[in-house]
mmCIF file of C-alpha atoms in Angstrom:
data_model
loop_
_atom_site.group_PDB
_atom_site.id
_atom_site.type_symbol
_atom_site.label_atom_id
_atom_site.label_comp_id
_atom_site.label_asym_id
_atom_site.label_seq_id
_atom_site.Cartn_x
_atom_site.Cartn_y
_atom_site.Cartn_z
ATOM 1 C CA MET T 5 6.151 16.497 3.710
ATOM 2 C CA ASP T 6 2.908 16.810 1.772
ATOM 3 C CA VAL T 7 1.850 13.876 -0.397
ATOM 4 C CA ASN T 8 -0.642 15.121 -2.967
ATOM 5 C CA MET T 9 -2.837 12.400 -4.474
ATOM 6 C CA VAL T 10 -4.335 13.593 -7.779
ATOM 7 C CA LEU T 11 -7.731 11.944 -8.201
ATOM 8 C CA PHE T 12 -9.911 11.885 -11.328
ATOM 9 C CA ASP T 13 -13.072 9.910 -12.097
ATOM 10 C CA ASP T 14 -12.365 6.222 -12.770
ATOM 11 C CA PHE T 15 -8.936 6.254 -11.169
ATOM 12 C CA GLU T 16 -7.662 2.846 -10.045
ATOM 13 C CA GLY T 17 -8.378 2.819 -6.288
ATOM 14 C CA MET T 18 -5.411 0.895 -4.962
ATOM 15 C CA ASP T 19 -3.024 2.979 -7.090
ATOM 16 C CA VAL T 20 -3.764 5.672 -4.498
ATOM 17 C CA PHE T 21 -4.670 3.724 -1.363
ATOM 18 C CA GLY T 22 -1.752 1.287 -1.605
ATOM 19 C CA PRO T 23 0.879 4.060 -1.411
ATOM 20 C CA ALA T 24 -1.333 5.862 1.157
ATOM 21 C CA GLU T 25 -1.254 2.744 3.325
ATOM 22 C CA ILE T 26 2.563 2.796 3.423
ATOM 23 C CA LEU T 27 2.859 6.548 3.949
ATOM 24 C CA GLY T 28 0.069 6.547 6.538
ATOM 25 C CA LYS T 29 2.373 4.464 8.748
ATOM 26 C CA LEU T 30 4.901 7.317 8.585
ATOM 27 C CA GLN T 31 2.803 10.245 9.744
ATOM 28 C CA LYS T 32 5.885 11.718 11.374
ATOM 29 C CA TYR T 33 7.218 12.356 7.864
ATOM 30 C CA TYR T 34 4.268 12.456 5.453
ATOM 31 C CA HIS T 35 0.884 14.177 5.347
ATOM 32 C CA ILE T 36 -1.560 12.886 2.716
ATOM 33 C CA ARG T 37 -3.935 15.145 0.752
ATOM 34 C CA TYR T 38 -6.591 13.978 -1.734
ATOM 35 C CA LEU T 39 -7.008 16.516 -4.537
ATOM 36 C CA SER T 40 -8.895 16.929 -7.814
ATOM 37 C CA VAL T 41 -9.452 19.639 -10.407
ATOM 38 C CA SER T 42 -13.143 19.920 -9.498
ATOM 39 C CA GLY T 43 -12.526 19.722 -5.722
ATOM 40 C CA ASP T 44 -15.565 17.485 -5.525
ATOM 41 C CA VAL T 45 -16.514 13.849 -4.906
ATOM 42 C CA ILE T 46 -14.479 11.595 -7.225
ATOM 43 C CA ASN T 47 -15.364 7.994 -8.163
ATOM 44 C CA SER T 48 -12.782 5.242 -8.300
ATOM 45 C CA VAL T 49 -13.019 2.420 -10.874
ATOM 46 C CA GLN T 50 -14.170 0.269 -7.949
ATOM 47 C CA GLY T 51 -17.106 2.578 -7.203
ATOM 48 C CA ALA T 52 -15.742 4.292 -4.083
ATOM 49 C CA LYS T 53 -16.716 7.964 -3.810
ATOM 50 C CA ILE T 54 -13.868 10.020 -2.359
ATOM 51 C CA TRP T 55 -14.118 13.540 -1.047
ATOM 52 C CA THR T 56 -11.369 15.790 -2.486
ATOM 53 C CA ASP T 57 -9.996 19.301 -2.089
ATOM 54 C CA PHE T 58 -9.102 21.577 -4.995
ATOM 55 C CA LEU T 59 -5.847 20.922 -6.827
ATOM 56 C CA ILE T 60 -4.115 24.303 -6.891
ATOM 57 C CA PRO T 61 -0.788 23.870 -8.720
ATOM 58 C CA GLY T 62 0.819 26.919 -7.090
ATOM 59 C CA GLU T 63 0.338 25.353 -3.654
ATOM 60 C CA ILE T 64 1.869 21.987 -4.501
ATOM 61 C CA GLU T 65 5.095 20.979 -2.794
ATOM 62 C CA GLY T 66 6.537 17.659 -1.669
ATOM 63 C CA VAL T 67 5.220 14.569 -3.434
ATOM 64 C CA LEU T 68 2.674 14.347 -6.269
ATOM 65 C CA LEU T 69 1.096 10.957 -7.036
ATOM 66 C CA ILE T 70 -0.745 10.219 -10.285
ATOM 67 C CA PRO T 71 -2.744 6.986 -10.401
ATOM 68 C CA GLY T 72 -3.729 5.029 -13.480
ATOM 69 C CA GLY T 73 -7.068 3.518 -14.413
ATOM 70 C CA LYS T 74 -9.746 3.890 -17.067
ATOM 71 C CA GLY T 75 -10.027 7.588 -16.250
ATOM 72 C CA ALA T 76 -6.396 8.182 -17.237
ATOM 73 C CA ARG T 77 -7.279 7.321 -20.833
ATOM 74 C CA ARG T 78 -10.118 9.837 -20.803
ATOM 75 C CA LEU T 79 -7.797 12.545 -19.461
ATOM 76 C CA LEU T 80 -5.356 11.930 -22.293
ATOM 77 C CA TRP T 81 -7.921 12.294 -25.021
ATOM 78 C CA GLN T 82 -10.350 14.853 -23.768
ATOM 79 C CA ASP T 83 -9.150 16.929 -20.912
ATOM 80 C CA GLU T 84 -6.541 19.500 -21.851
ATOM 81 C CA ARG T 85 -7.346 21.657 -18.831
ATOM 82 C CA THR T 86 -6.682 18.910 -16.297
ATOM 83 C CA LEU T 87 -3.489 17.911 -18.103
ATOM 84 C CA ASN T 88 -2.282 21.497 -17.864
ATOM 85 C CA LEU T 89 -2.990 21.738 -14.150
ATOM 86 C CA VAL T 90 -1.313 18.380 -13.532
ATOM 87 C CA LYS T 91 1.725 19.520 -15.512
ATOM 88 C CA ARG T 92 2.110 22.674 -13.419
ATOM 89 C CA ALA T 93 1.597 20.694 -10.212
ATOM 90 C CA ALA T 94 4.263 18.182 -11.298
ATOM 91 C CA GLU T 95 6.699 21.009 -12.052
ATOM 92 C CA ASN T 96 6.236 22.345 -8.524
ATOM 93 C CA ALA T 97 6.514 18.963 -6.796
ATOM 94 C CA ASP T 98 9.873 17.740 -5.485
ATOM 95 C CA THR T 99 8.972 14.136 -6.331
ATOM 96 C CA CYS T 100 6.460 12.644 -8.785
ATOM 97 C CA LEU T 101 5.098 9.131 -8.328
ATOM 98 C CA MET T 102 3.242 7.528 -11.256
ATOM 99 C CA VAL T 103 1.367 4.261 -10.907
ATOM 100 C CA GLY T 104 0.729 2.067 -13.976
ATOM 101 C CA SER T 105 -0.897 4.062 -16.797
ATOM 102 C CA GLY T 106 -0.615 7.229 -14.682
ATOM 103 C CA SER T 107 2.765 7.685 -16.345
ATOM 104 C CA ALA T 108 0.994 8.169 -19.705
ATOM 105 C CA VAL T 109 -0.777 11.203 -18.233
ATOM 106 C CA LEU T 110 2.462 12.910 -17.296
ATOM 107 C CA ALA T 111 4.124 11.743 -20.537
ATOM 108 C CA GLN T 112 1.391 13.543 -22.474
ATOM 109 C CA THR T 113 2.315 16.852 -20.798
ATOM 110 C CA GLY T 114 5.830 16.589 -22.265
ATOM 111 C CA LEU T 115 7.521 16.565 -18.862
ATOM 112 C CA LEU T 116 8.957 13.074 -19.288
ATOM 113 C CA TYR T 117 10.806 13.685 -22.547
ATOM 114 C CA ARG T 118 13.969 11.504 -22.631
ATOM 115 C CA ARG T 119 13.194 10.099 -19.176
ATOM 116 C CA LYS T 120 13.267 6.402 -18.335
ATOM 117 C CA LEU T 121 10.017 4.786 -17.207
ATOM 118 C CA ALA T 122 8.945 1.420 -15.804
ATOM 119 C CA ASP T 123 7.263 -1.033 -18.143
ATOM 120 C CA CYS T 124 3.493 -0.821 -18.165
ATOM 121 C CA PRO T 125 1.014 -2.711 -20.343
ATOM 122 C CA LEU T 126 -0.482 -0.089 -22.676
ATOM 123 C CA ASP T 127 -2.128 -0.875 -25.975
ATOM 124 C CA LYS T 128 -0.180 -0.183 -29.168
ATOM 125 C CA ASN T 129 -1.948 3.085 -29.924
ATOM 126 C CA TRP T 130 -1.149 4.399 -26.474
ATOM 127 C CA ASN T 131 2.441 3.442 -26.814
ATOM 128 C CA ARG T 132 2.833 5.127 -30.182
ATOM 129 C CA MET T 133 0.943 8.258 -29.240
ATOM 130 C CA PHE T 134 1.968 8.909 -25.692
ATOM 131 C CA THR T 135 5.453 7.609 -25.217
ATOM 132 C CA ALA T 136 7.426 9.024 -28.126
ATOM 133 C CA GLY T 137 10.803 10.191 -26.853
ATOM 134 C CA ILE T 138 10.465 8.142 -23.681
ATOM 135 C CA GLU T 139 12.438 5.050 -22.805
ATOM 136 C CA ARG T 140 10.400 2.245 -21.257
ATOM 137 C CA ILE T 141 12.612 -0.240 -19.404
ATOM 138 C CA GLU T 142 11.303 -3.658 -20.387
ATOM 139 C CA GLY T 143 10.399 -5.840 -17.408
ATOM 140 C CA ALA T 144 11.214 -3.139 -14.845
ATOM 141 C CA ARG T 145 8.793 -3.076 -11.919
ATOM 142 C CA VAL T 146 10.006 0.282 -10.543
ATOM 143 C CA VAL T 147 12.126 2.953 -12.198
ATOM 144 C CA ALA T 148 13.367 6.222 -10.740
ATOM 145 C CA ASP T 149 14.794 8.876 -13.039
ATOM 146 C CA GLY T 150 15.599 12.070 -11.183
ATOM 147 C CA LYS T 151 12.475 13.174 -9.349
ATOM 148 C CA TYR T 152 10.231 10.902 -11.444
ATOM 149 C CA TYR T 153 9.320 7.474 -10.057
ATOM 150 C CA SER T 154 7.208 5.102 -12.144
ATOM 151 C CA CYS T 155 6.020 1.527 -11.682
ATOM 152 C CA SER T 156 4.478 -1.160 -13.821
ATOM 153 C CA SER T 157 1.278 -2.092 -11.966
ATOM 154 C CA THR T 158 -1.075 -1.370 -9.100
ATOM 155 C CA ALA T 159 0.730 -3.649 -6.650
ATOM 156 C CA SER T 160 4.170 -2.364 -7.627
ATOM 157 C CA GLY T 161 2.947 1.055 -6.473
ATOM 158 C CA LEU T 162 3.745 -0.285 -3.004
ATOM 159 C CA ASP T 163 7.315 -1.144 -4.058
ATOM 160 C CA MET T 164 7.759 2.278 -5.647
ATOM 161 C CA THR T 165 6.523 4.037 -2.515
ATOM 162 C CA LEU T 166 8.824 1.954 -0.321
ATOM 163 C CA TRP T 167 11.799 2.835 -2.532
ATOM 164 C CA MET T 168 10.908 6.515 -2.268
ATOM 165 C CA VAL T 169 10.791 6.222 1.532
ATOM 166 C CA ALA T 170 14.168 4.449 1.475
ATOM 167 C CA ASP T 171 15.590 7.315 -0.635
ATOM 168 C CA GLN T 172 14.030 10.145 1.374
ATOM 169 C CA ILE T 173 14.320 8.744 4.908
ATOM 170 C CA ASP T 174 15.974 5.372 5.422
ATOM 171 C CA ILE T 175 15.697 1.831 4.134
ATOM 172 C CA ASP T 176 15.063 0.516 7.658
ATOM 173 C CA VAL T 177 12.048 2.817 7.957
ATOM 174 C CA ALA T 178 10.751 1.528 4.607
ATOM 175 C CA GLN T 179 11.273 -2.079 5.654
ATOM 176 C CA GLU T 180 9.398 -1.548 8.904
ATOM 177 C CA ALA T 181 6.442 0.033 7.027
ATOM 178 C CA ALA T 182 6.380 -2.949 4.632
ATOM 179 C CA ARG T 183 6.446 -5.342 7.591
ATOM 180 C CA GLN T 184 3.527 -3.565 9.298
ATOM 181 C CA THR T 185 1.518 -3.762 6.101
ATOM 182 C CA GLY T 186 2.375 -7.449 5.650
ATOM 183 C CA TYR T 187 3.713 -6.726 2.173
ATOM 184 C CA PRO T 188 6.486 -9.091 1.007
ATOM 185 C CA TRP T 189 8.816 -6.369 -0.233
ATOM 186 C CA ASP T 190 12.093 -7.560 -1.707
ATOM 187 C CA SER T 191 14.354 -4.613 -0.982
ATOM 188 C CA CYS T 192 17.294 -6.507 -2.480
ATOM 189 C CA GLY T 193 15.336 -7.210 -5.678
ATOM 190 C CA GLY T 194 17.121 -6.528 -8.913
ATOM 191 C CA GLU T 195 14.151 -5.304 -10.929
ATOM 192 C CA GLU T 196 14.328 -1.724 -9.728
ATOM 193 C CA ILE T 197 16.320 0.643 -11.853
ATOM 194 C CA TYR T 198 17.671 3.972 -10.780
ATOM 195 C CA CYS T 199 18.844 6.333 -13.461
ATOM 196 C CA MET I 7 -22.865 -11.101 -5.981
ATOM 197 C CA ASP I 8 -22.862 -8.135 -3.603
ATOM 198 C CA VAL I 9 -19.671 -7.361 -1.713
ATOM 199 C CA ASN I 10 -20.546 -5.202 1.275
ATOM 200 C CA MET I 11 -17.628 -3.215 2.681
ATOM 201 C CA VAL I 12 -18.373 -2.143 6.272
ATOM 202 C CA LEU I 13 -16.638 1.180 6.905
ATOM 203 C CA PHE I 14 -16.151 2.946 10.236
ATOM 204 C CA ASP I 15 -14.058 5.985 11.144
ATOM 205 C CA ASP I 16 -10.333 5.197 11.260
ATOM 206 C CA PHE I 17 -10.615 1.996 9.250
ATOM 207 C CA GLU I 18 -7.387 0.884 7.548
ATOM 208 C CA GLY I 19 -7.829 2.066 3.940
ATOM 209 C CA MET I 20 -6.122 -0.700 2.015
ATOM 210 C CA ASP I 21 -7.954 -3.328 4.086
ATOM 211 C CA VAL I 22 -10.936 -2.277 1.967
ATOM 212 C CA PHE I 23 -9.380 -0.982 -1.252
ATOM 213 C CA GLY I 24 -6.982 -3.906 -1.685
ATOM 214 C CA PRO I 25 -9.787 -6.490 -1.863
ATOM 215 C CA ALA I 26 -11.875 -3.981 -3.884
ATOM 216 C CA GLU I 27 -9.054 -3.781 -6.421
ATOM 217 C CA ILE I 28 -9.169 -7.553 -6.987
ATOM 218 C CA LEU I 29 -12.966 -7.784 -7.063
ATOM 219 C CA GLY I 30 -13.260 -4.701 -9.274
ATOM 220 C CA LYS I 31 -11.490 -6.709 -11.992
ATOM 221 C CA LEU I 32 -14.338 -9.232 -11.790
ATOM 222 C CA GLN I 33 -17.380 -7.017 -12.291
ATOM 223 C CA LYS I 34 -19.091 -9.876 -14.074
ATOM 224 C CA TYR I 35 -19.278 -11.642 -10.715
ATOM 225 C CA TYR I 36 -19.036 -9.003 -7.974
ATOM 226 C CA HIS I 37 -20.686 -5.676 -7.207
ATOM 227 C CA ILE I 38 -19.039 -3.577 -4.489
ATOM 228 C CA ARG I 39 -20.996 -1.485 -1.963
ATOM 229 C CA TYR I 40 -19.498 0.854 0.653
ATOM 230 C CA LEU I 41 -21.646 0.908 3.790
ATOM 231 C CA SER I 42 -21.617 2.364 7.291
ATOM 232 C CA VAL I 43 -23.974 2.575 10.260
ATOM 233 C CA SER I 44 -24.303 6.352 9.871
ATOM 234 C CA GLY I 45 -24.600 6.217 6.060
ATOM 235 C CA ASP I 46 -22.361 9.269 5.961
ATOM 236 C CA VAL I 47 -18.822 10.291 4.998
ATOM 237 C CA ILE I 48 -16.334 7.988 6.739
ATOM 238 C CA ASN I 49 -12.628 8.736 7.323
ATOM 239 C CA SER I 50 -9.902 6.178 6.776
ATOM 240 C CA VAL I 51 -6.791 6.096 8.987
ATOM 241 C CA GLN I 52 -5.006 7.615 5.967
ATOM 242 C CA GLY I 53 -7.348 10.621 5.910
ATOM 243 C CA ALA I 54 -9.464 9.660 2.880
ATOM 244 C CA LYS I 55 -13.119 10.658 3.213
ATOM 245 C CA ILE I 56 -15.388 8.004 1.673
ATOM 246 C CA TRP I 57 -19.049 8.425 0.877
ATOM 247 C CA THR I 58 -21.120 5.499 2.219
ATOM 248 C CA ASP I 59 -24.674 4.165 2.109
ATOM 249 C CA PHE I 60 -26.582 2.911 5.154
ATOM 250 C CA LEU I 61 -25.750 -0.552 6.449
ATOM 251 C CA ILE I 62 -29.133 -2.285 6.738
ATOM 252 C CA PRO I 63 -28.505 -5.806 8.078
ATOM 253 C CA GLY I 64 -31.757 -7.217 6.659
ATOM 254 C CA GLU I 65 -30.630 -6.304 3.143
ATOM 255 C CA ILE I 66 -27.194 -7.919 3.358
ATOM 256 C CA GLU I 67 -26.454 -10.900 1.159
ATOM 257 C CA GLY I 68 -23.331 -12.169 -0.566
ATOM 258 C CA VAL I 69 -20.024 -11.080 0.936
ATOM 259 C CA LEU I 70 -19.418 -8.905 4.022
ATOM 260 C CA LEU I 71 -15.934 -7.445 4.533
ATOM 261 C CA ILE I 72 -14.773 -6.017 7.864
ATOM 262 C CA PRO I 73 -11.522 -4.046 7.813
ATOM 263 C CA GLY I 74 -9.179 -3.459 10.729
ATOM 264 C CA GLY I 75 -7.519 -0.263 11.866
ATOM 265 C CA LYS I 76 -7.516 2.069 14.850
ATOM 266 C CA GLY I 77 -11.292 2.444 14.558
ATOM 267 C CA ALA I 78 -11.804 -1.280 15.161
ATOM 268 C CA ARG I 79 -10.477 -0.849 18.698
ATOM 269 C CA ARG I 80 -12.950 1.969 19.340
ATOM 270 C CA LEU I 81 -15.837 -0.180 18.057
ATOM 271 C CA LEU I 82 -14.896 -2.945 20.464
ATOM 272 C CA TRP I 83 -14.871 -0.741 23.521
ATOM 273 C CA GLN I 84 -17.520 1.825 22.904
ATOM 274 C CA ASP I 85 -19.972 0.956 20.218
ATOM 275 C CA GLU I 86 -22.440 -1.746 21.159
ATOM 276 C CA ARG I 87 -24.954 -0.576 18.577
ATOM 277 C CA THR I 88 -22.566 -0.915 15.634
ATOM 278 C CA LEU I 89 -21.377 -4.309 16.879
ATOM 279 C CA ASN I 90 -24.987 -5.481 16.967
ATOM 280 C CA LEU I 91 -25.685 -4.316 13.417
ATOM 281 C CA VAL I 92 -22.445 -5.889 12.171
ATOM 282 C CA LYS I 93 -23.362 -9.155 13.889
ATOM 283 C CA ARG I 94 -26.756 -9.289 12.176
ATOM 284 C CA ALA I 95 -25.198 -8.352 8.826
ATOM 285 C CA ALA I 96 -22.596 -11.136 9.233
ATOM 286 C CA GLU I 97 -25.331 -13.645 10.042
ATOM 287 C CA ASN I 98 -27.111 -12.755 6.799
ATOM 288 C CA ALA I 99 -23.977 -12.799 4.641
ATOM 289 C CA ASP I 100 -22.970 -15.945 2.770
ATOM 290 C CA THR I 101 -19.274 -15.162 3.252
ATOM 291 C CA CYS I 102 -17.452 -12.972 5.799
ATOM 292 C CA LEU I 103 -14.010 -11.561 5.085
ATOM 293 C CA MET I 104 -12.033 -10.091 7.985
ATOM 294 C CA VAL I 105 -8.805 -8.176 7.459
ATOM 295 C CA GLY I 106 -6.242 -7.904 10.283
ATOM 296 C CA SER I 107 -7.835 -6.668 13.507
ATOM 297 C CA GLY I 108 -11.247 -6.694 11.789
ATOM 298 C CA SER I 109 -11.532 -10.259 13.068
ATOM 299 C CA ALA I 110 -11.577 -8.937 16.652
ATOM 300 C CA VAL I 111 -14.750 -6.995 15.813
ATOM 301 C CA LEU I 112 -16.595 -10.098 14.712
ATOM 302 C CA ALA I 113 -15.054 -12.141 17.537
ATOM 303 C CA GLN I 114 -16.543 -9.686 20.025
ATOM 304 C CA THR I 115 -20.053 -10.384 18.679
ATOM 305 C CA GLY I 116 -19.671 -14.063 19.663
ATOM 306 C CA LEU I 117 -20.098 -15.302 16.085
ATOM 307 C CA LEU I 118 -16.588 -16.775 15.885
ATOM 308 C CA TYR I 119 -16.814 -19.031 18.938
ATOM 309 C CA ARG I 120 -14.700 -22.172 18.347
ATOM 310 C CA ARG I 121 -13.714 -20.948 14.865
ATOM 311 C CA LYS I 122 -10.156 -20.919 13.556
ATOM 312 C CA LEU I 123 -8.657 -17.532 12.653
ATOM 313 C CA ALA I 124 -5.474 -16.308 10.975
ATOM 314 C CA ASP I 125 -2.731 -14.934 13.161
ATOM 315 C CA CYS I 126 -2.877 -11.198 13.707
ATOM 316 C CA PRO I 127 -0.696 -9.021 15.910
ATOM 317 C CA LEU I 128 -2.982 -7.825 18.724
ATOM 318 C CA ASP I 129 -1.749 -6.593 22.060
ATOM 319 C CA LYS I 130 -2.063 -8.913 25.040
ATOM 320 C CA ASN I 131 -5.190 -7.247 26.427
ATOM 321 C CA TRP I 132 -6.964 -7.612 23.094
ATOM 322 C CA ASN I 133 -6.008 -11.215 22.855
ATOM 323 C CA ARG I 134 -7.263 -12.015 26.351
ATOM 324 C CA MET I 135 -10.476 -10.046 26.059
ATOM 325 C CA PHE I 136 -11.574 -10.636 22.514
ATOM 326 C CA THR I 137 -10.390 -14.030 21.461
ATOM 327 C CA ALA I 138 -11.461 -16.375 24.255
ATOM 328 C CA GLY I 139 -12.824 -19.571 22.737
ATOM 329 C CA ILE I 140 -11.182 -18.842 19.389
ATOM 330 C CA GLU I 141 -8.250 -20.693 17.892
ATOM 331 C CA ARG I 142 -5.615 -18.466 16.259
ATOM 332 C CA ILE I 143 -3.434 -20.421 13.840
ATOM 333 C CA GLU I 144 0.100 -19.254 14.552
ATOM 334 C CA GLY I 145 1.899 -17.954 11.454
ATOM 335 C CA ALA I 146 -1.106 -18.422 9.169
ATOM 336 C CA ARG I 147 -1.510 -15.658 6.597
ATOM 337 C CA VAL I 148 -5.025 -16.681 5.520
ATOM 338 C CA VAL I 149 -7.501 -18.994 7.216
ATOM 339 C CA ALA I 150 -10.945 -20.056 6.041
ATOM 340 C CA ASP I 151 -13.296 -21.791 8.466
ATOM 341 C CA GLY I 152 -16.713 -22.354 6.942
ATOM 342 C CA LYS I 153 -17.987 -19.016 5.678
ATOM 343 C CA TYR I 154 -15.440 -17.047 7.736
ATOM 344 C CA TYR I 155 -12.203 -15.960 6.032
ATOM 345 C CA SER I 156 -9.564 -14.133 8.059
ATOM 346 C CA CYS I 157 -6.068 -12.883 7.311
ATOM 347 C CA SER I 158 -3.107 -11.616 9.246
ATOM 348 C CA SER I 159 -2.368 -8.208 7.714
ATOM 349 C CA THR I 160 -3.420 -5.512 5.268
ATOM 350 C CA ALA I 161 -1.490 -6.987 2.341
ATOM 351 C CA SER I 162 -2.696 -10.524 3.037
ATOM 352 C CA GLY I 163 -6.225 -9.179 2.492
ATOM 353 C CA LEU I 164 -5.327 -9.534 -1.191
ATOM 354 C CA ASP I 165 -4.393 -13.209 -0.719
ATOM 355 C CA MET I 166 -7.591 -13.846 1.226
ATOM 356 C CA THR I 167 -9.710 -12.239 -1.480
ATOM 357 C CA LEU I 168 -7.957 -14.237 -4.193
ATOM 358 C CA TRP I 169 -8.586 -17.466 -2.276
ATOM 359 C CA MET I 170 -12.260 -16.554 -1.940
ATOM 360 C CA VAL I 171 -12.444 -15.967 -5.706
ATOM 361 C CA ALA I 172 -10.741 -19.326 -6.305
ATOM 362 C CA ASP I 173 -13.325 -20.994 -4.034
ATOM 363 C CA GLN I 174 -16.364 -19.208 -5.464
ATOM 364 C CA ILE I 175 -15.434 -19.054 -9.158
ATOM 365 C CA ASP I 176 -12.180 -20.626 -10.300
ATOM 366 C CA ILE I 177 -8.492 -20.505 -9.434
ATOM 367 C CA ASP I 178 -7.632 -19.431 -13.000
ATOM 368 C CA VAL I 179 -9.904 -16.407 -12.619
ATOM 369 C CA ALA I 180 -8.185 -15.536 -9.334
ATOM 370 C CA GLN I 181 -4.728 -15.930 -10.877
ATOM 371 C CA GLU I 182 -5.659 -13.643 -13.769
ATOM 372 C CA ALA I 183 -6.944 -10.959 -11.360
ATOM 373 C CA ALA I 184 -3.684 -11.188 -9.376
ATOM 374 C CA ARG I 185 -1.685 -10.883 -12.590
ATOM 375 C CA GLN I 186 -3.613 -7.777 -13.688
ATOM 376 C CA THR I 187 -2.990 -6.172 -10.307
ATOM 377 C CA GLY I 188 0.709 -7.072 -10.432
ATOM 378 C CA TYR I 189 0.408 -8.849 -7.091
ATOM 379 C CA PRO I 190 2.860 -11.726 -6.609
ATOM 380 C CA TRP I 191 0.287 -14.201 -5.315
ATOM 381 C CA ASP I 192 1.606 -17.633 -4.448
ATOM 382 C CA SER I 193 -1.452 -19.791 -5.074
ATOM 383 C CA CYS I 194 0.543 -22.898 -4.188
ATOM 384 C CA GLY I 195 1.684 -21.334 -0.896
ATOM 385 C CA GLY I 196 1.501 -23.514 2.165
ATOM 386 C CA GLU I 197 0.564 -20.841 4.693
ATOM 387 C CA GLU I 198 -3.145 -20.874 3.978
ATOM 388 C CA ILE I 199 -5.265 -23.131 6.095
ATOM 389 C CA TYR I 200 -8.714 -24.334 5.252
ATOM 390 C CA CYS I 201 -10.772 -25.869 8.016
#
């Protein structure tokens, strides 16, 4: 299955490379692609320059991952064209993963209307402007609502990815990937909410 | 302080981008550089292509981080020139961080003779060939011995980085960075060993 990472300038690096670490241990099942609207070199918040291919919404299938980070805020305010492409890509994807403030990006496209999302520290303006008609589950680290998975922070992107693997393949496979990564994943944890 | 990430083809992505995530929250103190011997685009195990600058050992100061991954094995067997440059860079650095099998790379240069290292799953041949004269602390997630910090896995690279921040700046600063990342760091944990 393709996993399409949507990169934009000033994305939070580990929002992408944390989930990639888990899925990279499962190459039998997942193939990771790094995409952007410009198809060019993209800078993470942490100053890494990543080579990307073009995001072509019509070619998207499988999983779409949207990271958070400072750049997410810029997308929301200034970049209608990218939002449109991301919306179409998300419509085509079978599963959408959103890390931290990445959920605000997809919320802004209207796709998450009446969906449940994980809690995520946004400032008050963000919350008022970008999450009307959306139910944030207070204290939830990971939430899945239909094909939409969201999580509260960079590190919980690992939990979210592991839950997706458990749903799509098997919980034993997810547990083994967590073990190989050395990540203390609590697969019996009660914070995850499935709607 | 500079943090010099040493990249090589087939490095484990989160070994670099996990620590970068923590240190990127502390830009007042740390400046991250992505370096390689070829100064070219480098591929992670997870297929990300990262733009790097040249690793020039004489210019290294501050922190040097060496990731693990499939590429580390290739370095050990085939790449004397890179090992030499990494050795000189490590000698110049004030602090060396080694994630997972990254410690085998530095062990092979001879710099870790009689040092204590965190436990790390290597196959028997690796252990025999590359860790003679080195003491692995069984079950230890993070070990610091003088300027050399090592850790057992990809995820424990976050713990190691947080401990380094606690040592160099303040434990409150480290705890705040962990909180912002959403990483459940146990700063009272008993698995870390300082020599």
